[in-house]
mmCIF file of C-alpha atoms in Angstrom:
data_model
loop_
_atom_site.group_PDB
_atom_site.id
_atom_site.type_symbol
_atom_site.label_atom_id
_atom_site.label_comp_id
_atom_site.label_asym_id
_atom_site.label_seq_id
_atom_site.Cartn_x
_atom_site.Cartn_y
_atom_site.Cartn_z
ATOM 1 C CA MET A 4 -103.827 -162.298 -88.394
ATOM 2 C CA ILE A 5 -106.804 -160.367 -89.484
ATOM 3 C CA ASP A 6 -110.015 -161.082 -88.388
ATOM 4 C CA PRO A 7 -111.622 -163.734 -91.197
ATOM 5 C CA ARG A 8 -114.287 -163.098 -90.360
ATOM 6 C CA ILE A 9 -113.805 -159.258 -92.489
ATOM 7 C CA LYS A 10 -115.216 -159.639 -96.223
ATOM 8 C CA LEU A 11 -114.405 -156.545 -98.790
ATOM 9 C CA ARG A 12 -118.206 -156.842 -99.325
ATOM 10 C CA HIS A 13 -117.796 -155.348 -95.848
ATOM 11 C CA LEU A 14 -114.999 -152.399 -96.198
ATOM 12 C CA ALA A 15 -116.403 -151.386 -99.400
ATOM 13 C CA CYS A 16 -120.168 -150.982 -97.601
ATOM 14 C CA PHE A 17 -118.190 -149.548 -94.823
ATOM 15 C CA ILE A 18 -117.108 -146.704 -97.121
ATOM 16 C CA GLU A 19 -119.347 -146.253 -99.267
ATOM 17 C CA VAL A 20 -121.687 -145.308 -96.649
ATOM 18 C CA ALA A 21 -118.771 -143.307 -95.302
ATOM 19 C CA ARG A 22 -118.759 -140.829 -98.219
ATOM 20 C CA GLN A 23 -122.761 -140.794 -99.596
ATOM 21 C CA ARG A 24 -123.616 -139.838 -95.740
ATOM 22 C CA SER A 25 -126.668 -142.118 -95.811
ATOM 23 C CA VAL A 26 -127.426 -145.670 -95.475
ATOM 24 C CA VAL A 27 -129.800 -145.052 -98.817
ATOM 25 C CA ARG A 28 -127.399 -143.628 -100.846
ATOM 26 C CA ALA A 29 -124.879 -145.860 -100.533
ATOM 27 C CA ALA A 30 -127.370 -149.248 -101.042
ATOM 28 C CA ALA A 31 -128.335 -146.966 -104.234
ATOM 29 C CA ALA A 32 -124.737 -147.189 -105.667
ATOM 30 C CA LEU A 33 -123.887 -150.398 -104.389
ATOM 31 C CA ASN A 34 -126.797 -150.873 -106.166
ATOM 32 C CA ILE A 35 -127.537 -153.541 -102.179
ATOM 33 C CA SER A 36 -130.907 -153.163 -100.716
ATOM 34 C CA GLN A 37 -131.092 -150.376 -97.996
ATOM 35 C CA PRO A 38 -131.534 -153.017 -94.815
ATOM 36 C CA ALA A 39 -128.712 -155.305 -96.439
ATOM 37 C CA ALA A 40 -125.705 -152.562 -96.550
ATOM 38 C CA THR A 41 -126.806 -151.549 -92.646
ATOM 39 C CA LYS A 42 -126.057 -154.928 -92.177
ATOM 40 C CA THR A 43 -123.331 -154.796 -93.389
ATOM 41 C CA VAL A 44 -122.281 -152.266 -91.933
ATOM 42 C CA GLN A 45 -123.736 -153.242 -88.604
ATOM 43 C CA ASP A 46 -122.513 -156.814 -88.937
ATOM 44 C CA LEU A 47 -118.721 -154.317 -89.294
ATOM 45 C CA GLU A 48 -119.074 -152.546 -86.231
ATOM 46 C CA ASP A 49 -119.973 -155.789 -84.210
ATOM 47 C CA ILE A 50 -117.094 -157.843 -85.744
ATOM 48 C CA LEU A 51 -114.902 -154.386 -84.540
ATOM 49 C CA GLY A 52 -116.597 -153.813 -81.680
ATOM 50 C CA ALA A 53 -116.858 -150.566 -81.142
ATOM 51 C CA PRO A 54 -119.386 -148.006 -83.162
ATOM 52 C CA LEU A 55 -118.327 -146.931 -86.312
ATOM 53 C CA PHE A 56 -120.904 -144.295 -87.105
ATOM 54 C CA ASP A 57 -122.090 -141.671 -84.402
ATOM 55 C CA ARG A 58 -126.884 -141.745 -85.567
ATOM 56 C CA ALA A 59 -127.762 -139.326 -83.171
ATOM 57 C CA ARG A 60 -127.325 -136.459 -85.807
ATOM 58 C CA ARG A 61 -129.173 -136.115 -88.956
ATOM 59 C CA LYS A 62 -126.797 -137.117 -91.029
ATOM 60 C CA LEU A 63 -124.100 -140.100 -90.393
ATOM 61 C CA GLN A 64 -120.617 -139.125 -89.529
ATOM 62 C CA LEU A 65 -118.007 -141.300 -88.296
ATOM 63 C CA THR A 66 -117.107 -141.608 -84.884
ATOM 64 C CA ALA A 67 -113.486 -140.537 -84.188
ATOM 65 C CA PHE A 68 -113.013 -144.123 -83.990
ATOM 66 C CA GLY A 69 -114.368 -144.488 -87.578
ATOM 67 C CA GLU A 70 -112.165 -141.851 -88.665
ATOM 68 C CA ILE A 71 -108.886 -143.820 -88.064
ATOM 69 C CA PHE A 72 -110.309 -146.552 -89.801
ATOM 70 C CA TYR A 73 -112.330 -145.447 -93.020
ATOM 71 C CA ARG A 74 -107.975 -144.243 -93.637
ATOM 72 C CA TYR A 75 -107.040 -147.904 -92.943
ATOM 73 C CA ALA A 76 -110.183 -149.573 -94.969
ATOM 74 C CA SER A 77 -109.670 -146.671 -98.191
ATOM 75 C CA THR A 78 -105.624 -147.239 -97.900
ATOM 76 C CA ALA A 79 -106.356 -151.574 -98.579
ATOM 77 C CA ILE A 80 -108.862 -150.825 -101.166
ATOM 78 C CA ALA A 81 -106.348 -148.510 -102.687
ATOM 79 C CA ALA A 82 -103.523 -150.660 -102.065
ATOM 80 C CA LEU A 83 -105.435 -154.007 -103.532
ATOM 81 C CA ARG A 84 -106.839 -151.828 -106.398
ATOM 82 C CA GLN A 85 -103.446 -151.037 -107.773
ATOM 83 C CA GLY A 86 -102.285 -153.737 -106.973
ATOM 84 C CA MET A 87 -104.564 -155.598 -109.734
ATOM 85 C CA ASP A 88 -103.804 -153.190 -112.153
ATOM 86 C CA ALA A 89 -100.518 -153.421 -112.021
ATOM 87 C CA ALA A 90 -100.396 -157.455 -111.805
ATOM 88 C CA ARG A 91 -102.738 -157.620 -115.542
ATOM 89 C CA THR A 92 -100.432 -154.696 -117.421
ATOM 90 C CA GLY A 93 -97.449 -156.203 -116.139
ATOM 91 C CA GLY A 94 -96.080 -154.202 -113.222
ATOM 92 C CA GLU A 95 -96.483 -150.564 -115.985
ATOM 93 C CA THR A 96 -100.289 -149.330 -115.406
ATOM 94 C CA ALA A 97 -101.494 -148.785 -118.683
ATOM 95 C CA LEU A 98 -104.574 -145.787 -117.030
ATOM 96 C CA VAL A 99 -104.298 -142.682 -115.117
ATOM 97 C CA ARG A 100 -106.670 -141.499 -113.691
ATOM 98 C CA VAL A 101 -107.142 -138.180 -113.003
ATOM 99 C CA GLY A 102 -109.253 -136.044 -110.610
ATOM 100 C CA ALA A 103 -109.839 -132.455 -111.788
ATOM 101 C CA LEU A 104 -111.266 -129.647 -109.836
ATOM 102 C CA PRO A 105 -112.383 -127.509 -112.362
ATOM 103 C CA THR A 106 -110.219 -124.493 -111.939
ATOM 104 C CA VAL A 107 -107.114 -127.186 -113.461
ATOM 105 C CA SER A 108 -110.239 -128.721 -115.823
ATOM 106 C CA ALA A 109 -110.167 -125.422 -117.643
ATOM 107 C CA ARG A 110 -106.548 -124.133 -117.320
ATOM 108 C CA ILE A 111 -104.077 -126.226 -117.312
ATOM 109 C CA LEU A 112 -105.665 -130.107 -117.232
ATOM 110 C CA PRO A 113 -106.312 -129.521 -121.858
ATOM 111 C CA GLU A 114 -102.256 -129.112 -122.468
ATOM 112 C CA ALA A 115 -101.216 -131.513 -120.119
ATOM 113 C CA VAL A 116 -103.212 -134.183 -121.421
ATOM 114 C CA GLN A 117 -102.894 -132.691 -124.526
ATOM 115 C CA THR A 118 -98.679 -133.466 -124.345
ATOM 116 C CA PHE A 119 -98.810 -136.617 -122.222
ATOM 117 C CA THR A 120 -100.876 -137.954 -124.981
ATOM 118 C CA ALA A 121 -98.314 -137.848 -127.575
ATOM 119 C CA ASP A 122 -95.427 -138.858 -125.993
ATOM 120 C CA TYR A 123 -97.491 -142.030 -123.213
ATOM 121 C CA SER A 124 -99.444 -143.385 -126.231
ATOM 122 C CA GLY A 125 -99.704 -146.903 -124.956
ATOM 123 C CA VAL A 126 -101.161 -145.096 -121.657
ATOM 124 C CA HIS A 127 -105.273 -144.642 -121.332
ATOM 125 C CA THR A 128 -105.845 -141.024 -119.360
ATOM 126 C CA ARG A 129 -109.738 -140.826 -117.197
ATOM 127 C CA ILE A 130 -110.344 -137.747 -116.187
ATOM 128 C CA VAL A 131 -113.115 -137.460 -113.008
ATOM 129 C CA THR A 132 -114.399 -133.890 -112.158
ATOM 130 C CA GLY A 133 -117.204 -133.726 -109.241
ATOM 131 C CA PRO A 134 -116.879 -131.717 -105.962
ATOM 132 C CA ASN A 135 -113.468 -131.994 -103.916
ATOM 133 C CA ASP A 136 -115.269 -134.398 -100.997
ATOM 134 C CA TYR A 137 -115.928 -136.950 -103.685
ATOM 135 C CA LEU A 138 -112.264 -137.066 -105.460
ATOM 136 C CA LEU A 139 -110.162 -136.927 -102.257
ATOM 137 C CA THR A 140 -112.628 -140.061 -101.788
ATOM 138 C CA ARG A 141 -112.189 -141.411 -104.952
ATOM 139 C CA LEU A 142 -108.570 -140.603 -104.361
ATOM 140 C CA ARG A 143 -108.546 -142.734 -100.569
ATOM 141 C CA THR A 144 -110.170 -145.903 -102.251
ATOM 142 C CA GLY A 145 -107.919 -145.775 -105.344
ATOM 143 C CA ASP A 146 -110.302 -144.798 -107.807
ATOM 144 C CA VAL A 147 -108.320 -142.152 -108.892
ATOM 145 C CA ASP A 148 -104.783 -142.216 -108.635
ATOM 146 C CA LEU A 149 -104.290 -138.067 -107.877
ATOM 147 C CA VAL A 150 -106.073 -134.926 -107.398
ATOM 148 C CA ILE A 151 -105.823 -131.518 -108.859
ATOM 149 C CA GLY A 152 -106.573 -128.603 -107.659
ATOM 150 C CA ARG A 153 -107.453 -126.791 -104.040
ATOM 151 C CA MET A 154 -106.109 -128.014 -101.457
ATOM 152 C CA ALA A 155 -108.903 -129.173 -99.375
ATOM 153 C CA GLU A 156 -109.635 -128.076 -95.241
ATOM 154 C CA PRO A 157 -106.941 -129.150 -92.672
ATOM 155 C CA GLU A 158 -109.373 -131.579 -91.568
ATOM 156 C CA ALA A 159 -109.921 -133.468 -95.150
ATOM 157 C CA MET A 160 -106.450 -134.240 -95.505
ATOM 158 C CA LEU A 161 -105.689 -137.206 -92.870
ATOM 159 C CA GLY A 162 -103.337 -139.638 -94.699
ATOM 160 C CA LEU A 163 -102.921 -137.713 -97.314
ATOM 161 C CA SER A 164 -99.756 -135.315 -99.169
ATOM 162 C CA PHE A 165 -100.272 -131.774 -100.925
ATOM 163 C CA GLU A 166 -98.047 -130.042 -103.377
ATOM 164 C CA HIS A 167 -98.544 -126.722 -104.467
ATOM 165 C CA LEU A 168 -97.884 -125.823 -108.322
ATOM 166 C CA TYR A 169 -98.770 -122.222 -107.770
ATOM 167 C CA SER A 170 -101.866 -120.151 -106.046
ATOM 168 C CA GLU A 171 -104.938 -118.649 -107.302
ATOM 169 C CA ARG A 172 -108.070 -116.490 -106.416
ATOM 170 C CA VAL A 173 -111.946 -116.095 -106.860
ATOM 171 C CA VAL A 174 -113.150 -113.505 -109.656
ATOM 172 C CA MET A 175 -116.833 -112.244 -110.177
ATOM 173 C CA ALA A 176 -117.878 -112.767 -113.860
ATOM 174 C CA VAL A 177 -119.803 -111.068 -116.253
ATOM 175 C CA ARG A 178 -120.897 -110.735 -119.870
ATOM 176 C CA PRO A 179 -119.697 -108.575 -121.920
ATOM 177 C CA GLY A 180 -121.373 -105.494 -121.542
ATOM 178 C CA HIS A 181 -122.680 -106.144 -118.533
ATOM 179 C CA PRO A 182 -124.431 -102.458 -116.746
ATOM 180 C CA LEU A 183 -121.695 -103.117 -113.325
ATOM 181 C CA LEU A 184 -118.800 -102.741 -115.918
ATOM 182 C CA ASP A 185 -119.698 -99.491 -115.995
ATOM 183 C CA GLN A 186 -120.551 -98.148 -112.764
ATOM 184 C CA PRO A 187 -118.464 -95.813 -111.233
ATOM 185 C CA ASP A 188 -117.540 -96.337 -108.084
ATOM 186 C CA PHE A 189 -117.858 -100.056 -108.195
ATOM 187 C CA THR A 190 -117.782 -102.510 -104.992
ATOM 188 C CA LEU A 191 -118.382 -105.791 -103.919
ATOM 189 C CA ARG A 192 -122.006 -104.219 -103.025
ATOM 190 C CA SER A 193 -122.614 -103.776 -106.155
ATOM 191 C CA ILE A 194 -123.990 -107.059 -106.648
ATOM 192 C CA ALA A 195 -126.091 -106.820 -104.680
ATOM 193 C CA PRO A 196 -129.499 -106.017 -106.547
ATOM 194 C CA PHE A 197 -128.240 -108.781 -109.720
ATOM 195 C CA GLN A 198 -128.289 -112.734 -109.474
ATOM 196 C CA VAL A 199 -125.207 -114.518 -108.306
ATOM 197 C CA LEU A 200 -124.277 -118.139 -109.050
ATOM 198 C CA MET A 201 -122.514 -119.139 -105.918
ATOM 199 C CA PRO A 202 -120.154 -122.136 -105.090
ATOM 200 C CA THR A 203 -121.704 -124.755 -103.710
ATOM 201 C CA PRO A 204 -121.941 -126.180 -99.863
ATOM 202 C CA GLY A 205 -118.510 -128.514 -100.057
ATOM 203 C CA SER A 206 -116.641 -126.881 -103.027
ATOM 204 C CA VAL A 207 -113.799 -126.010 -101.693
ATOM 205 C CA ILE A 208 -113.966 -121.837 -102.387
ATOM 206 C CA ARG A 209 -116.446 -121.666 -100.569
ATOM 207 C CA PRO A 210 -115.112 -120.746 -97.007
ATOM 208 C CA SER A 211 -112.890 -117.966 -98.390
ATOM 209 C CA VAL A 212 -116.678 -116.675 -100.924
ATOM 210 C CA GLU A 213 -118.358 -117.130 -97.693
ATOM 211 C CA ARG A 214 -115.904 -114.767 -95.798
ATOM 212 C CA LEU A 215 -115.039 -112.241 -98.032
ATOM 213 C CA LEU A 216 -119.230 -111.895 -98.805
ATOM 214 C CA ARG A 217 -119.674 -111.684 -94.872
ATOM 215 C CA ALA A 218 -116.876 -109.203 -94.850
ATOM 216 C CA ASN A 219 -118.337 -106.537 -97.283
ATOM 217 C CA GLY A 220 -122.048 -106.543 -94.975
ATOM 218 C CA LEU A 221 -123.183 -109.728 -98.326
ATOM 219 C CA THR A 222 -125.694 -111.930 -96.258
ATOM 220 C CA SER A 223 -127.669 -112.309 -98.365
ATOM 221 C CA LEU A 224 -127.687 -112.438 -101.731
ATOM 222 C CA ARG A 225 -130.585 -112.509 -104.862
ATOM 223 C CA ASP A 226 -132.030 -115.343 -106.669
ATOM 224 C CA GLU A 227 -128.815 -117.251 -105.687
ATOM 225 C CA VAL A 228 -127.533 -119.601 -107.420
ATOM 226 C CA GLU A 229 -125.564 -123.014 -106.493
ATOM 227 C CA THR A 230 -123.700 -124.536 -108.898
ATOM 228 C CA ILE A 231 -120.067 -126.019 -109.896
ATOM 229 C CA SER A 232 -120.814 -126.569 -112.947
ATOM 230 C CA ASN A 233 -118.557 -124.551 -116.185
ATOM 231 C CA ALA A 234 -121.386 -125.289 -118.870
ATOM 232 C CA PHE A 235 -124.332 -124.473 -116.683
ATOM 233 C CA GLY A 236 -122.050 -120.993 -115.098
ATOM 234 C CA ARG A 237 -119.961 -119.831 -118.475
ATOM 235 C CA SER A 238 -124.102 -120.116 -120.477
ATOM 236 C CA TYR A 239 -126.188 -118.847 -117.655
ATOM 237 C CA VAL A 240 -123.432 -115.303 -117.281
ATOM 238 C CA ARG A 241 -123.388 -115.842 -121.228
ATOM 239 C CA ALA A 242 -127.369 -115.344 -121.339
ATOM 240 C CA THR A 243 -128.523 -112.936 -117.986
ATOM 241 C CA GLU A 244 -127.026 -110.047 -116.014
ATOM 242 C CA ALA A 245 -125.867 -112.480 -113.599
ATOM 243 C CA VAL A 246 -122.680 -112.516 -111.874
ATOM 244 C CA TRP A 247 -120.840 -116.506 -111.161
ATOM 245 C CA ILE A 248 -118.546 -116.238 -108.714
ATOM 246 C CA ILE A 249 -115.674 -119.314 -109.098
ATOM 247 C CA SER A 250 -112.285 -119.488 -109.395
ATOM 248 C CA GLU A 251 -110.140 -118.087 -111.492
ATOM 249 C CA GLY A 252 -108.783 -120.744 -113.854
ATOM 250 C CA VAL A 253 -112.204 -121.698 -114.399
ATOM 251 C CA VAL A 254 -112.959 -118.465 -116.502
ATOM 252 C CA ALA A 255 -109.191 -117.145 -117.262
ATOM 253 C CA ARG A 256 -110.185 -119.034 -121.704
ATOM 254 C CA ASP A 257 -113.454 -117.167 -121.400
ATOM 255 C CA VAL A 258 -111.855 -113.635 -119.965
ATOM 256 C CA ALA A 259 -109.035 -114.001 -122.508
ATOM 257 C CA ASP A 260 -111.066 -115.032 -125.845
ATOM 258 C CA GLY A 261 -113.039 -111.771 -124.533
ATOM 259 C CA GLN A 262 -116.319 -114.058 -124.190
ATOM 260 C CA LEU A 263 -116.740 -113.166 -120.677
ATOM 261 C CA ALA A 264 -115.338 -110.224 -117.546
ATOM 262 C CA LEU A 265 -114.073 -109.475 -114.749
ATOM 263 C CA LEU A 266 -115.729 -107.452 -112.250
ATOM 264 C CA PRO A 267 -113.178 -104.568 -110.760
ATOM 265 C CA VAL A 268 -113.086 -106.237 -106.881
ATOM 266 C CA ASP A 269 -110.063 -107.211 -104.839
ATOM 267 C CA THR A 270 -110.482 -110.419 -104.367
ATOM 268 C CA SER A 271 -107.050 -110.709 -102.544
ATOM 269 C CA GLU A 272 -108.013 -112.252 -99.143
ATOM 270 C CA THR A 273 -109.477 -115.623 -101.820
ATOM 271 C CA LEU A 274 -106.153 -116.090 -102.466
ATOM 272 C CA GLY A 275 -104.886 -120.613 -102.082
ATOM 273 C CA PRO A 276 -102.608 -123.220 -103.484
ATOM 274 C CA VAL A 277 -103.839 -125.247 -106.380
ATOM 275 C CA GLY A 278 -101.412 -128.413 -106.640
ATOM 276 C CA PHE A 279 -101.530 -132.914 -106.897
ATOM 277 C CA THR A 280 -103.158 -134.368 -103.152
ATOM 278 C CA THR A 281 -101.974 -137.955 -103.010
ATOM 279 C CA ARG A 282 -102.202 -139.899 -100.852
ATOM 280 C CA ALA A 283 -98.812 -140.066 -97.913
ATOM 281 C CA ASP A 284 -98.437 -143.850 -98.273
ATOM 282 C CA THR A 285 -99.187 -145.133 -101.637
ATOM 283 C CA PRO A 286 -97.320 -143.308 -104.295
ATOM 284 C CA PRO A 287 -98.779 -142.699 -107.786
ATOM 285 C CA GLY A 288 -97.964 -145.576 -110.372
ATOM 286 C CA LEU A 289 -94.618 -144.152 -113.364
ATOM 287 C CA ALA A 290 -97.631 -143.361 -115.794
ATOM 288 C CA ALA A 291 -99.092 -140.698 -112.924
ATOM 289 C CA ILE A 292 -95.693 -139.275 -112.307
ATOM 290 C CA SER A 293 -95.060 -138.414 -115.747
ATOM 291 C CA LEU A 294 -97.972 -137.079 -116.253
ATOM 292 C CA MET A 295 -97.220 -134.902 -113.109
ATOM 293 C CA GLN A 296 -94.063 -133.327 -114.281
ATOM 294 C CA ILE A 297 -96.120 -131.878 -117.629
ATOM 295 C CA VAL A 298 -98.211 -130.154 -115.524
ATOM 296 C CA ARG A 299 -95.972 -128.545 -112.767
ATOM 297 C CA ASP A 300 -93.870 -127.566 -116.034
ATOM 298 C CA ILE A 301 -97.353 -125.658 -117.073
ATOM 299 C CA ALA A 302 -97.617 -124.017 -113.390
ATOM 300 C CA ALA A 303 -94.536 -123.183 -113.923
ATOM 301 C CA ARG A 304 -94.822 -121.103 -116.341
ATOM 302 C CA LEU A 305 -97.895 -119.627 -115.008
ATOM 303 C CA ARG A 306 -96.355 -118.548 -111.947
ATOM 304 C CA ALA A 307 -93.570 -117.031 -114.423
#
């Protein structure tokens, strides 16, 4: 028997604190007071007989025990949510929830959703965007059925499965007519005098971008702007001489339409896998599986 003292509110609060790495932000997200959130987590730790968080650091970090418990607690919440959805719809889920990173939101997802909604008119589709860690948390708790985008770092994949669809690189996009496009003997260090839009810390491509820049002697950038907003990046680069470092899929259509141009730099070392991330122990529903197959077909065309 599960200890009857453990309530759903304990698990919900613990998962949110773990996701936010902050009791203050978790309390705001749950619409409860900070003291209430703190007490809820402490009560859960007392019941379990072990600390869930290492409070000695500036930001809350899960202990080894907390990491394991988080995996199973989020799976339990996800299974419960999936069961409730299935019960309400007579066993068939009428909503497919997709977590999408920017690279697929712009490149393959629009066509996939258009085809899916035409073939499955009775099923609603919800697209959730955000940083990779946010989407993976939503996946663990059942708020999304799958995530499509670059594969996360190994430490973030505990309890999750990844299916590779295709690979893509990071590129450097600028407005048409940018001075760097006509610069003779262009090298990556040529971007140093220009403002650069960088992926935010925690974004899935940030480590590979940092490695590329360091390898080319670029340890500091002029007036660096960090963003994962496609709309902001696209508008800002078109209006300025900034250089946008971003996944190729985000700007592929802009480049094809002549709205943006790519700098002639070799970024092959940033090549990384793009695909599905799903929960290892909770298979997607039938509607989600159907959408996944449509995405696979589109990805096959990209590979070709």
